[in-house]
Short mmCIF file of N, CA and C in Angstrom, two decimals:
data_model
loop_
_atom_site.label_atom_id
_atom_site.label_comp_id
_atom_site.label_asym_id
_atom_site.label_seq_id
_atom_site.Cartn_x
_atom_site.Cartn_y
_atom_site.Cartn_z
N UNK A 1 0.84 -1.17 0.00
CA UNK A 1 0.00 0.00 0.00
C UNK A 1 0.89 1.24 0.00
N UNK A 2 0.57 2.15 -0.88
CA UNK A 2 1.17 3.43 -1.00
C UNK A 2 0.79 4.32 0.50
N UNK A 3 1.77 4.87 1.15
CA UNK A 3 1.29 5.84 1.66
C UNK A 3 1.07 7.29 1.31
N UNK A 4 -0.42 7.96 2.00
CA UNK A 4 -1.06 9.21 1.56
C UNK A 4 -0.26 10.08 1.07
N UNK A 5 0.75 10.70 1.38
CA UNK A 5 1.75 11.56 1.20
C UNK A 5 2.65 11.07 -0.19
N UNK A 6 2.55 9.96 -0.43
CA UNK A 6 3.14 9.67 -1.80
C UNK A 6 2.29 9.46 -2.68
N UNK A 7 1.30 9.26 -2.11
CA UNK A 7 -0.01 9.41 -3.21
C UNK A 7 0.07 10.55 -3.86
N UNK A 8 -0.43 11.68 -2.90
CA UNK A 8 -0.69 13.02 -2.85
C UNK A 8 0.97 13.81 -4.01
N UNK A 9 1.83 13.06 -3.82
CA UNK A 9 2.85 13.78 -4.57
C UNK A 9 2.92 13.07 -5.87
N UNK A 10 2.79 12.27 -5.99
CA UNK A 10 2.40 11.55 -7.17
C UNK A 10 1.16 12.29 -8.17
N UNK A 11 0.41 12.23 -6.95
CA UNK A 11 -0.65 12.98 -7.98
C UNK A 11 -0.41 14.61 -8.30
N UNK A 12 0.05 14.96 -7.57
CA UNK A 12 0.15 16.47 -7.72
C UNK A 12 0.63 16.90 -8.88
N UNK A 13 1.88 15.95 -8.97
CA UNK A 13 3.53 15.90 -10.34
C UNK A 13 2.23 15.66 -11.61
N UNK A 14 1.66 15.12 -11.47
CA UNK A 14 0.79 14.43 -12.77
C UNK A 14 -0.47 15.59 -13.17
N UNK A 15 -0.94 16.07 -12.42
CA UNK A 15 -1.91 16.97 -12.43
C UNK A 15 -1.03 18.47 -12.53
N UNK A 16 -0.05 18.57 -12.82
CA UNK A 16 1.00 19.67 -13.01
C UNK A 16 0.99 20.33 -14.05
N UNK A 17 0.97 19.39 -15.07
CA UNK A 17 1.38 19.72 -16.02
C UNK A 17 0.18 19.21 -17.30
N UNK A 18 -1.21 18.99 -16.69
CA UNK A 18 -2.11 19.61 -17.27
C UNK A 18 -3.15 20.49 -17.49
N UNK A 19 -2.63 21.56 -17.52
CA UNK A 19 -2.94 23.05 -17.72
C UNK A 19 -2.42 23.78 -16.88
N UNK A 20 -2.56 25.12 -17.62
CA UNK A 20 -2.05 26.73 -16.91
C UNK A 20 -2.63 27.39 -17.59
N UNK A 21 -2.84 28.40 -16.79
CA UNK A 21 -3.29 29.63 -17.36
C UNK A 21 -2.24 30.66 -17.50
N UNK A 22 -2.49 31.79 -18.64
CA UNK A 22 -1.53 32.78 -18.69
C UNK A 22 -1.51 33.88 -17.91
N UNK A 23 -0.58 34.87 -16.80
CA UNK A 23 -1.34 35.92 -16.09
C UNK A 23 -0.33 36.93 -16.81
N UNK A 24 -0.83 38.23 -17.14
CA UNK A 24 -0.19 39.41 -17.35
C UNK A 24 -0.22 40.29 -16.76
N UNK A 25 0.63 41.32 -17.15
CA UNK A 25 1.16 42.07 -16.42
C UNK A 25 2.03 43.57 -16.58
N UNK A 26 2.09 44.25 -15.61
CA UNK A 26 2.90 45.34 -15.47
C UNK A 26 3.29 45.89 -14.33
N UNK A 27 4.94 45.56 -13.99
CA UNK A 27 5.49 46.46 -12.83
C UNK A 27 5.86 47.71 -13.15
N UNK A 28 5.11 48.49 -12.69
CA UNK A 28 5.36 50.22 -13.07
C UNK A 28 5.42 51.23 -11.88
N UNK A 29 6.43 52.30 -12.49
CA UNK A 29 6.95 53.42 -11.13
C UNK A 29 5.50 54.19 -10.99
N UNK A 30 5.06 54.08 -9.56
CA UNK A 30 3.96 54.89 -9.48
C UNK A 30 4.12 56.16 -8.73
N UNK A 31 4.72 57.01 -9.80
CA UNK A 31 5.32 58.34 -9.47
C UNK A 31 4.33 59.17 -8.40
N UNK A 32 2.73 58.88 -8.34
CA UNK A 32 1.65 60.01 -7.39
C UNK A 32 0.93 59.31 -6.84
N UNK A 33 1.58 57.72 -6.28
CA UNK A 33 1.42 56.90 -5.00
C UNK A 33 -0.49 56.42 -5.32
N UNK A 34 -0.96 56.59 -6.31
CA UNK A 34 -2.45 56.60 -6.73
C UNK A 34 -2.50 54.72 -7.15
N UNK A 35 -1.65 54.24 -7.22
CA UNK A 35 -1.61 52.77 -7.72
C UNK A 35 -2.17 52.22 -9.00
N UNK A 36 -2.35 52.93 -9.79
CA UNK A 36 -3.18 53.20 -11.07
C UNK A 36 -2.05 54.03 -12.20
N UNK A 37 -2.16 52.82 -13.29
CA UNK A 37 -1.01 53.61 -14.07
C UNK A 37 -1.04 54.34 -15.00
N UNK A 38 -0.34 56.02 -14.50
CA UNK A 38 -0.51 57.14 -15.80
C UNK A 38 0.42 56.76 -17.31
N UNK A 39 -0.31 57.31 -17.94
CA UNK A 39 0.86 57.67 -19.33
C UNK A 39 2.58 57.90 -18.83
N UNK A 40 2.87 58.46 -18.19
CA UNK A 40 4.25 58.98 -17.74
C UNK A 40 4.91 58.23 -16.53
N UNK A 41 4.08 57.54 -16.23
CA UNK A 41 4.48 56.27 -15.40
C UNK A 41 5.31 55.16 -15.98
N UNK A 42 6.62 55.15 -16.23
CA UNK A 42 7.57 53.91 -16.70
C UNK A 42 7.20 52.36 -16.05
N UNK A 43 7.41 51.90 -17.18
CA UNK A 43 7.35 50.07 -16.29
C UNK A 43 9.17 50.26 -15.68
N UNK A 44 9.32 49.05 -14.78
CA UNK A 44 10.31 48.63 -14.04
C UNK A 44 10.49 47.35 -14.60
N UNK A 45 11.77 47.52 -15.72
CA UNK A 45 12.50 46.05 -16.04
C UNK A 45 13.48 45.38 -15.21
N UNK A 46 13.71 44.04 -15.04
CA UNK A 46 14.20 43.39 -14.04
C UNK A 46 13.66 43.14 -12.94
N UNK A 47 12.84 43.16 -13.20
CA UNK A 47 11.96 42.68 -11.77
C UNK A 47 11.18 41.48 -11.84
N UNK A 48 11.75 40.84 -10.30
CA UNK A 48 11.22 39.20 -9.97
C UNK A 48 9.39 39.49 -9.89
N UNK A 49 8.60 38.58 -10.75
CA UNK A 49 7.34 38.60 -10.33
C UNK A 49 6.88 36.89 -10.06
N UNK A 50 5.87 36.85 -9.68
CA UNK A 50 5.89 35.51 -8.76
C UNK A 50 4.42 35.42 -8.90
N UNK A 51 3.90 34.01 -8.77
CA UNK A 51 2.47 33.57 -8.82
C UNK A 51 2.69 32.83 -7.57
N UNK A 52 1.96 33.04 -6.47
CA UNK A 52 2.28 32.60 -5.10
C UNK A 52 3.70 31.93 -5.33
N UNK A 53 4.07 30.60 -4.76
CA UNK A 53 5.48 30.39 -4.60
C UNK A 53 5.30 29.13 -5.52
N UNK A 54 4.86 29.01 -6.85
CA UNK A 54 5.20 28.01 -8.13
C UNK A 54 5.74 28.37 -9.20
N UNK A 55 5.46 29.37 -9.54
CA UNK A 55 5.90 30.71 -11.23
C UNK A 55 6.58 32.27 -11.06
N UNK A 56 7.80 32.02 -11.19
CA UNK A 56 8.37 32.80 -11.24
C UNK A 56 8.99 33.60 -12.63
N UNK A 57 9.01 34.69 -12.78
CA UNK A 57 9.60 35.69 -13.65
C UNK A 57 10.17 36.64 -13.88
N UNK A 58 10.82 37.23 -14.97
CA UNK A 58 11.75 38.89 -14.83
C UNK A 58 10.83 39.78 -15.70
N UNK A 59 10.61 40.60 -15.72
CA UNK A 59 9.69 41.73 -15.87
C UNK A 59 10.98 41.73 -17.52
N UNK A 60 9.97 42.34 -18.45
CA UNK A 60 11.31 42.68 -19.64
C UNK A 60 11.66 44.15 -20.04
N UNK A 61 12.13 44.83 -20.73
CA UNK A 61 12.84 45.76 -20.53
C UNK A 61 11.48 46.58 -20.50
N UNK A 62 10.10 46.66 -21.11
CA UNK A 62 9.10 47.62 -20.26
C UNK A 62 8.29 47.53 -19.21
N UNK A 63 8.62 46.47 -18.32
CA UNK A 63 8.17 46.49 -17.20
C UNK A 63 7.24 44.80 -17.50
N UNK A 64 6.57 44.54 -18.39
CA UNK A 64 5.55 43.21 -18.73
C UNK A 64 6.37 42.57 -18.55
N UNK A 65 5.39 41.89 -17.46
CA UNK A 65 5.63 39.68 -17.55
C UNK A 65 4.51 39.27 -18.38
N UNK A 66 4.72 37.59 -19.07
CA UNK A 66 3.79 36.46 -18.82
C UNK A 66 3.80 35.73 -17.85
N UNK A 67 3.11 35.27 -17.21
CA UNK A 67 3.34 34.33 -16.35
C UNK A 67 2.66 32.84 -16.82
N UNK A 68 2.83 32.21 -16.56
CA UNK A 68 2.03 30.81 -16.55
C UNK A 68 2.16 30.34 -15.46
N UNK A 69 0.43 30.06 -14.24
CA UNK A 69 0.33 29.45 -13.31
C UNK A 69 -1.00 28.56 -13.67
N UNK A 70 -0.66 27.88 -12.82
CA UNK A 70 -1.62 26.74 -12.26
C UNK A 70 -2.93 26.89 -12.85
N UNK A 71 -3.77 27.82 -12.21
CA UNK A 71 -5.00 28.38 -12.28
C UNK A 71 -4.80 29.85 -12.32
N UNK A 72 -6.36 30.71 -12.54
CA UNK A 72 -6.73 32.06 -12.09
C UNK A 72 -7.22 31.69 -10.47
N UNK A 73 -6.64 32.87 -9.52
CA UNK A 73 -6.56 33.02 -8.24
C UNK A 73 -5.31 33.11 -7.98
N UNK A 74 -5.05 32.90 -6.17
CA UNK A 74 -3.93 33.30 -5.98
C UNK A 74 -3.70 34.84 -5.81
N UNK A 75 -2.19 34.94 -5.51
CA UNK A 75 -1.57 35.99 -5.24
C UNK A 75 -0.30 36.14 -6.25
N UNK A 76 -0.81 37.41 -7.18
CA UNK A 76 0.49 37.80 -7.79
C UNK A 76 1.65 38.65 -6.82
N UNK A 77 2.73 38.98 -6.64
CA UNK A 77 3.42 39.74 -6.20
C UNK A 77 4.92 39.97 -6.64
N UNK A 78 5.32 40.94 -6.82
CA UNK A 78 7.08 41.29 -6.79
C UNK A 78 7.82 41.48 -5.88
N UNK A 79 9.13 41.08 -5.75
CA UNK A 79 9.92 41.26 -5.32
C UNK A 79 10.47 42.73 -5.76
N UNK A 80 10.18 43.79 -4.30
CA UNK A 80 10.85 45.22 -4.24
C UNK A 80 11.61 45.73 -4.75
N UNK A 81 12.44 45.94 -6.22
CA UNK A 81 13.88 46.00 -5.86
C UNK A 81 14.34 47.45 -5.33
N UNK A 82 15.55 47.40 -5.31
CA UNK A 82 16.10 48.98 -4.53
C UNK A 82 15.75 49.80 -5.31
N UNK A 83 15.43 50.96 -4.41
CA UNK A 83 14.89 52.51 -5.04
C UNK A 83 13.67 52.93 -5.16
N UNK A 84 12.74 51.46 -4.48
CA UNK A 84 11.38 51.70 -4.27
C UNK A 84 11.18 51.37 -2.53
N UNK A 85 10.38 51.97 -2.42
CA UNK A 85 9.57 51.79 -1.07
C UNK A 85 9.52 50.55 -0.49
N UNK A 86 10.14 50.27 0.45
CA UNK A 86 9.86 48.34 0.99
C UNK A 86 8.62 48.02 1.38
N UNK A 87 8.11 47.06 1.35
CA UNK A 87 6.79 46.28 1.59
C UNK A 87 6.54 45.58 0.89
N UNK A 88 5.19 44.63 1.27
CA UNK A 88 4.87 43.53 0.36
C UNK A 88 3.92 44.36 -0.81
N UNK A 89 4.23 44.23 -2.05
CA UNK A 89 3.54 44.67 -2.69
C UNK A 89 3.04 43.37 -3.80
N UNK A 90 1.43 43.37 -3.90
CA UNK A 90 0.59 41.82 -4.93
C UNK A 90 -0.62 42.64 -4.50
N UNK A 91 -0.97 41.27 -5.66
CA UNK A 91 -2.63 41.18 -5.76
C UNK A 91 -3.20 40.18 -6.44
N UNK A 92 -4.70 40.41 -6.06
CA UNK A 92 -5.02 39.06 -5.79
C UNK A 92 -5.26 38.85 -7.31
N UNK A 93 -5.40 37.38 -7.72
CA UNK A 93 -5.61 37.49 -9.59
C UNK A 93 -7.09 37.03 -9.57
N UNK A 94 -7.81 37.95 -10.23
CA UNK A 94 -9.47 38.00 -10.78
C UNK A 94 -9.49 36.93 -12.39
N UNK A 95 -10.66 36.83 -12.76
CA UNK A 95 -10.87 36.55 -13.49
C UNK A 95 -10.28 36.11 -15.21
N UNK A 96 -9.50 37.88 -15.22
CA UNK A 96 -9.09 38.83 -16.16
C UNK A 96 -7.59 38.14 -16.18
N UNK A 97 -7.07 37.89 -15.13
CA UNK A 97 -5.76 37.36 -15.04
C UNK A 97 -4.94 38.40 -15.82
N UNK A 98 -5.18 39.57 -15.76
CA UNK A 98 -4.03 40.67 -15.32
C UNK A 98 -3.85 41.36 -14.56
N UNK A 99 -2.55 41.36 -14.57
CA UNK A 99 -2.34 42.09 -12.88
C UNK A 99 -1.18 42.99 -12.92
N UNK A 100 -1.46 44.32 -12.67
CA UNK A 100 -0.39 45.43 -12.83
C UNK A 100 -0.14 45.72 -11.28
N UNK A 101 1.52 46.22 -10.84
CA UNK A 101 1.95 46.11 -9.99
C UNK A 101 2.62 47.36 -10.07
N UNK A 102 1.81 48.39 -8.94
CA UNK A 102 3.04 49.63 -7.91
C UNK A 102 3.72 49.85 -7.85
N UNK A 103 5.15 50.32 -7.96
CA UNK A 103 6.04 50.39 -7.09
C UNK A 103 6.60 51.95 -6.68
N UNK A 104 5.97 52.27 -5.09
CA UNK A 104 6.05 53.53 -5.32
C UNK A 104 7.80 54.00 -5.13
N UNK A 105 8.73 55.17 -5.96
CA UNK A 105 10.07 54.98 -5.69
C UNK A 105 9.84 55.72 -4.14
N UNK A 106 11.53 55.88 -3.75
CA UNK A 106 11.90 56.20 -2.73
C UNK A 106 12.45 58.18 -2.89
N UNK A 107 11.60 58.51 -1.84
CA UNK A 107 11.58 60.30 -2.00
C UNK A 107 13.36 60.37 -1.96
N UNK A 108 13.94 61.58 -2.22
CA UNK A 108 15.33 62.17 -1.76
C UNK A 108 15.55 61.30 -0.95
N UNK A 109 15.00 62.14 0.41
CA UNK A 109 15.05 62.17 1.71
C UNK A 109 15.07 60.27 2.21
N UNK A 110 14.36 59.62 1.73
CA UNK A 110 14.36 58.00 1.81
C UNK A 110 15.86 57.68 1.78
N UNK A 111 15.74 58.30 0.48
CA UNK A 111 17.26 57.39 -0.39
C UNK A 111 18.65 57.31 0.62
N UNK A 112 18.64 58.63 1.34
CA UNK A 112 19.77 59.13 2.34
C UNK A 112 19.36 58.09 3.56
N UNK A 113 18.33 57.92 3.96
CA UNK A 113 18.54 57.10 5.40
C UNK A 113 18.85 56.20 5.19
N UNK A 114 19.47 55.45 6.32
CA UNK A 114 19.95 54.36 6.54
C UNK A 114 18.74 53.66 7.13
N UNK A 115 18.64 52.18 6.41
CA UNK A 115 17.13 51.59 6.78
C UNK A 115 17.44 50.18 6.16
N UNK A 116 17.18 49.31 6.76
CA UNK A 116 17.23 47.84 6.24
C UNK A 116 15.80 47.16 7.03
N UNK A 117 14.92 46.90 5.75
CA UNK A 117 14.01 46.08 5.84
C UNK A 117 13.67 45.18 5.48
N UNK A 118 13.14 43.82 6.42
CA UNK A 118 12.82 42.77 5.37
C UNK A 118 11.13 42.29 5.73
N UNK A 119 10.39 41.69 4.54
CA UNK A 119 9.18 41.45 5.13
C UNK A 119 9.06 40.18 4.64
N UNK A 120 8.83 39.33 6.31
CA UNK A 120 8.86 38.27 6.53
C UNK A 120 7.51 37.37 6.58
N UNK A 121 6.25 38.00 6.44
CA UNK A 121 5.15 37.25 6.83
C UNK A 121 4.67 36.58 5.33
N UNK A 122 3.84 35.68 5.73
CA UNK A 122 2.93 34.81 4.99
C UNK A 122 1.84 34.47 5.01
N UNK A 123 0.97 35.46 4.67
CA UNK A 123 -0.43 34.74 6.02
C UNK A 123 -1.50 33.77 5.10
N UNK A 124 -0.72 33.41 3.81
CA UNK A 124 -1.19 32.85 3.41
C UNK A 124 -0.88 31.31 2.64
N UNK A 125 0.84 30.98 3.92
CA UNK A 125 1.23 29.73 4.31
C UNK A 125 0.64 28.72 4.60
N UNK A 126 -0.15 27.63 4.21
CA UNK A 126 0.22 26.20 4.66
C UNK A 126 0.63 25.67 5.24
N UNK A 127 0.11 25.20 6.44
CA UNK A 127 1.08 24.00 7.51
C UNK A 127 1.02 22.68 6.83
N UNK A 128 2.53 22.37 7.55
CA UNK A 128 1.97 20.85 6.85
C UNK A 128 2.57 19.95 7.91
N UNK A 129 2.21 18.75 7.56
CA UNK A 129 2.61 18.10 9.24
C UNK A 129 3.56 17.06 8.23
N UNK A 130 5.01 17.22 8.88
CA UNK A 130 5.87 16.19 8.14
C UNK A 130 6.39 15.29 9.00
N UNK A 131 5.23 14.69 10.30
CA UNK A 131 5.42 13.43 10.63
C UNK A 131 5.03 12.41 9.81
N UNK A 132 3.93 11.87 9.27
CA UNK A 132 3.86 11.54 8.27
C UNK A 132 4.82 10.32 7.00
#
């Protein structure tokens, strides 16, 4: 007899890799903190974007990803890079499965302090019990 947990990974690997959906996108400087993107608002190339923690990507030189995940739902989000504001910045994926992404930069006055932040939460982690 197989046990549950090798079932469950067995099946998962197999059910993987039939279907995805496509999610799109734009990481852009949101120069008037409004989160909504103007004409004069640049995308941000090089930037990590992520479909919860399965699909990962680099933004291309105007700011657009594709992504391919699993399903529609979930949490899109990027990884901050320097010169913008720290925090978790995502959202949730609708229907539409596009998803444009914030990033507000960092004022003068930011850029000069000294500040190291990291954001550590997940509140939308999974326990899993690996007695089992």
């Amino acid at each position: 007899m197989i046990p549950m947990h090798h079932f469950l990974a067995i099946l998962a690997s197999t059910l993987a890799g039939c279907g995805s959906v496509q999610l799109t996108g734009t990481v852009f400087v949101d120069r008037n903190g409004d989160g909504v993107r103007q004409p004069d608002e640049p995308g941000v190339p090089g930037a990590v974007v992520a479909h919860e923690r399965s699909s990962f990507v680099v933004t291309n030189n105007e700011g657009g990803y594709h992504l391919d995940a699993p399903d529609l739902g979930g949490l899109v989000w990027v990884r901050v890079p320097d010169g913008f504001r720290p925090g978790a910045v995502w959202w949730r994926v609708d229907s539409t499965g596009q998803v444009d992404l914030a990033l507000t930069p960092l004022s003068s006055d930011e850029m000069l302090s000294p500040l190291t932040f990291v954001v550590a939460s997940d509140s939308h982690a999974v326990a899993t019990n690996t007695a089992d």
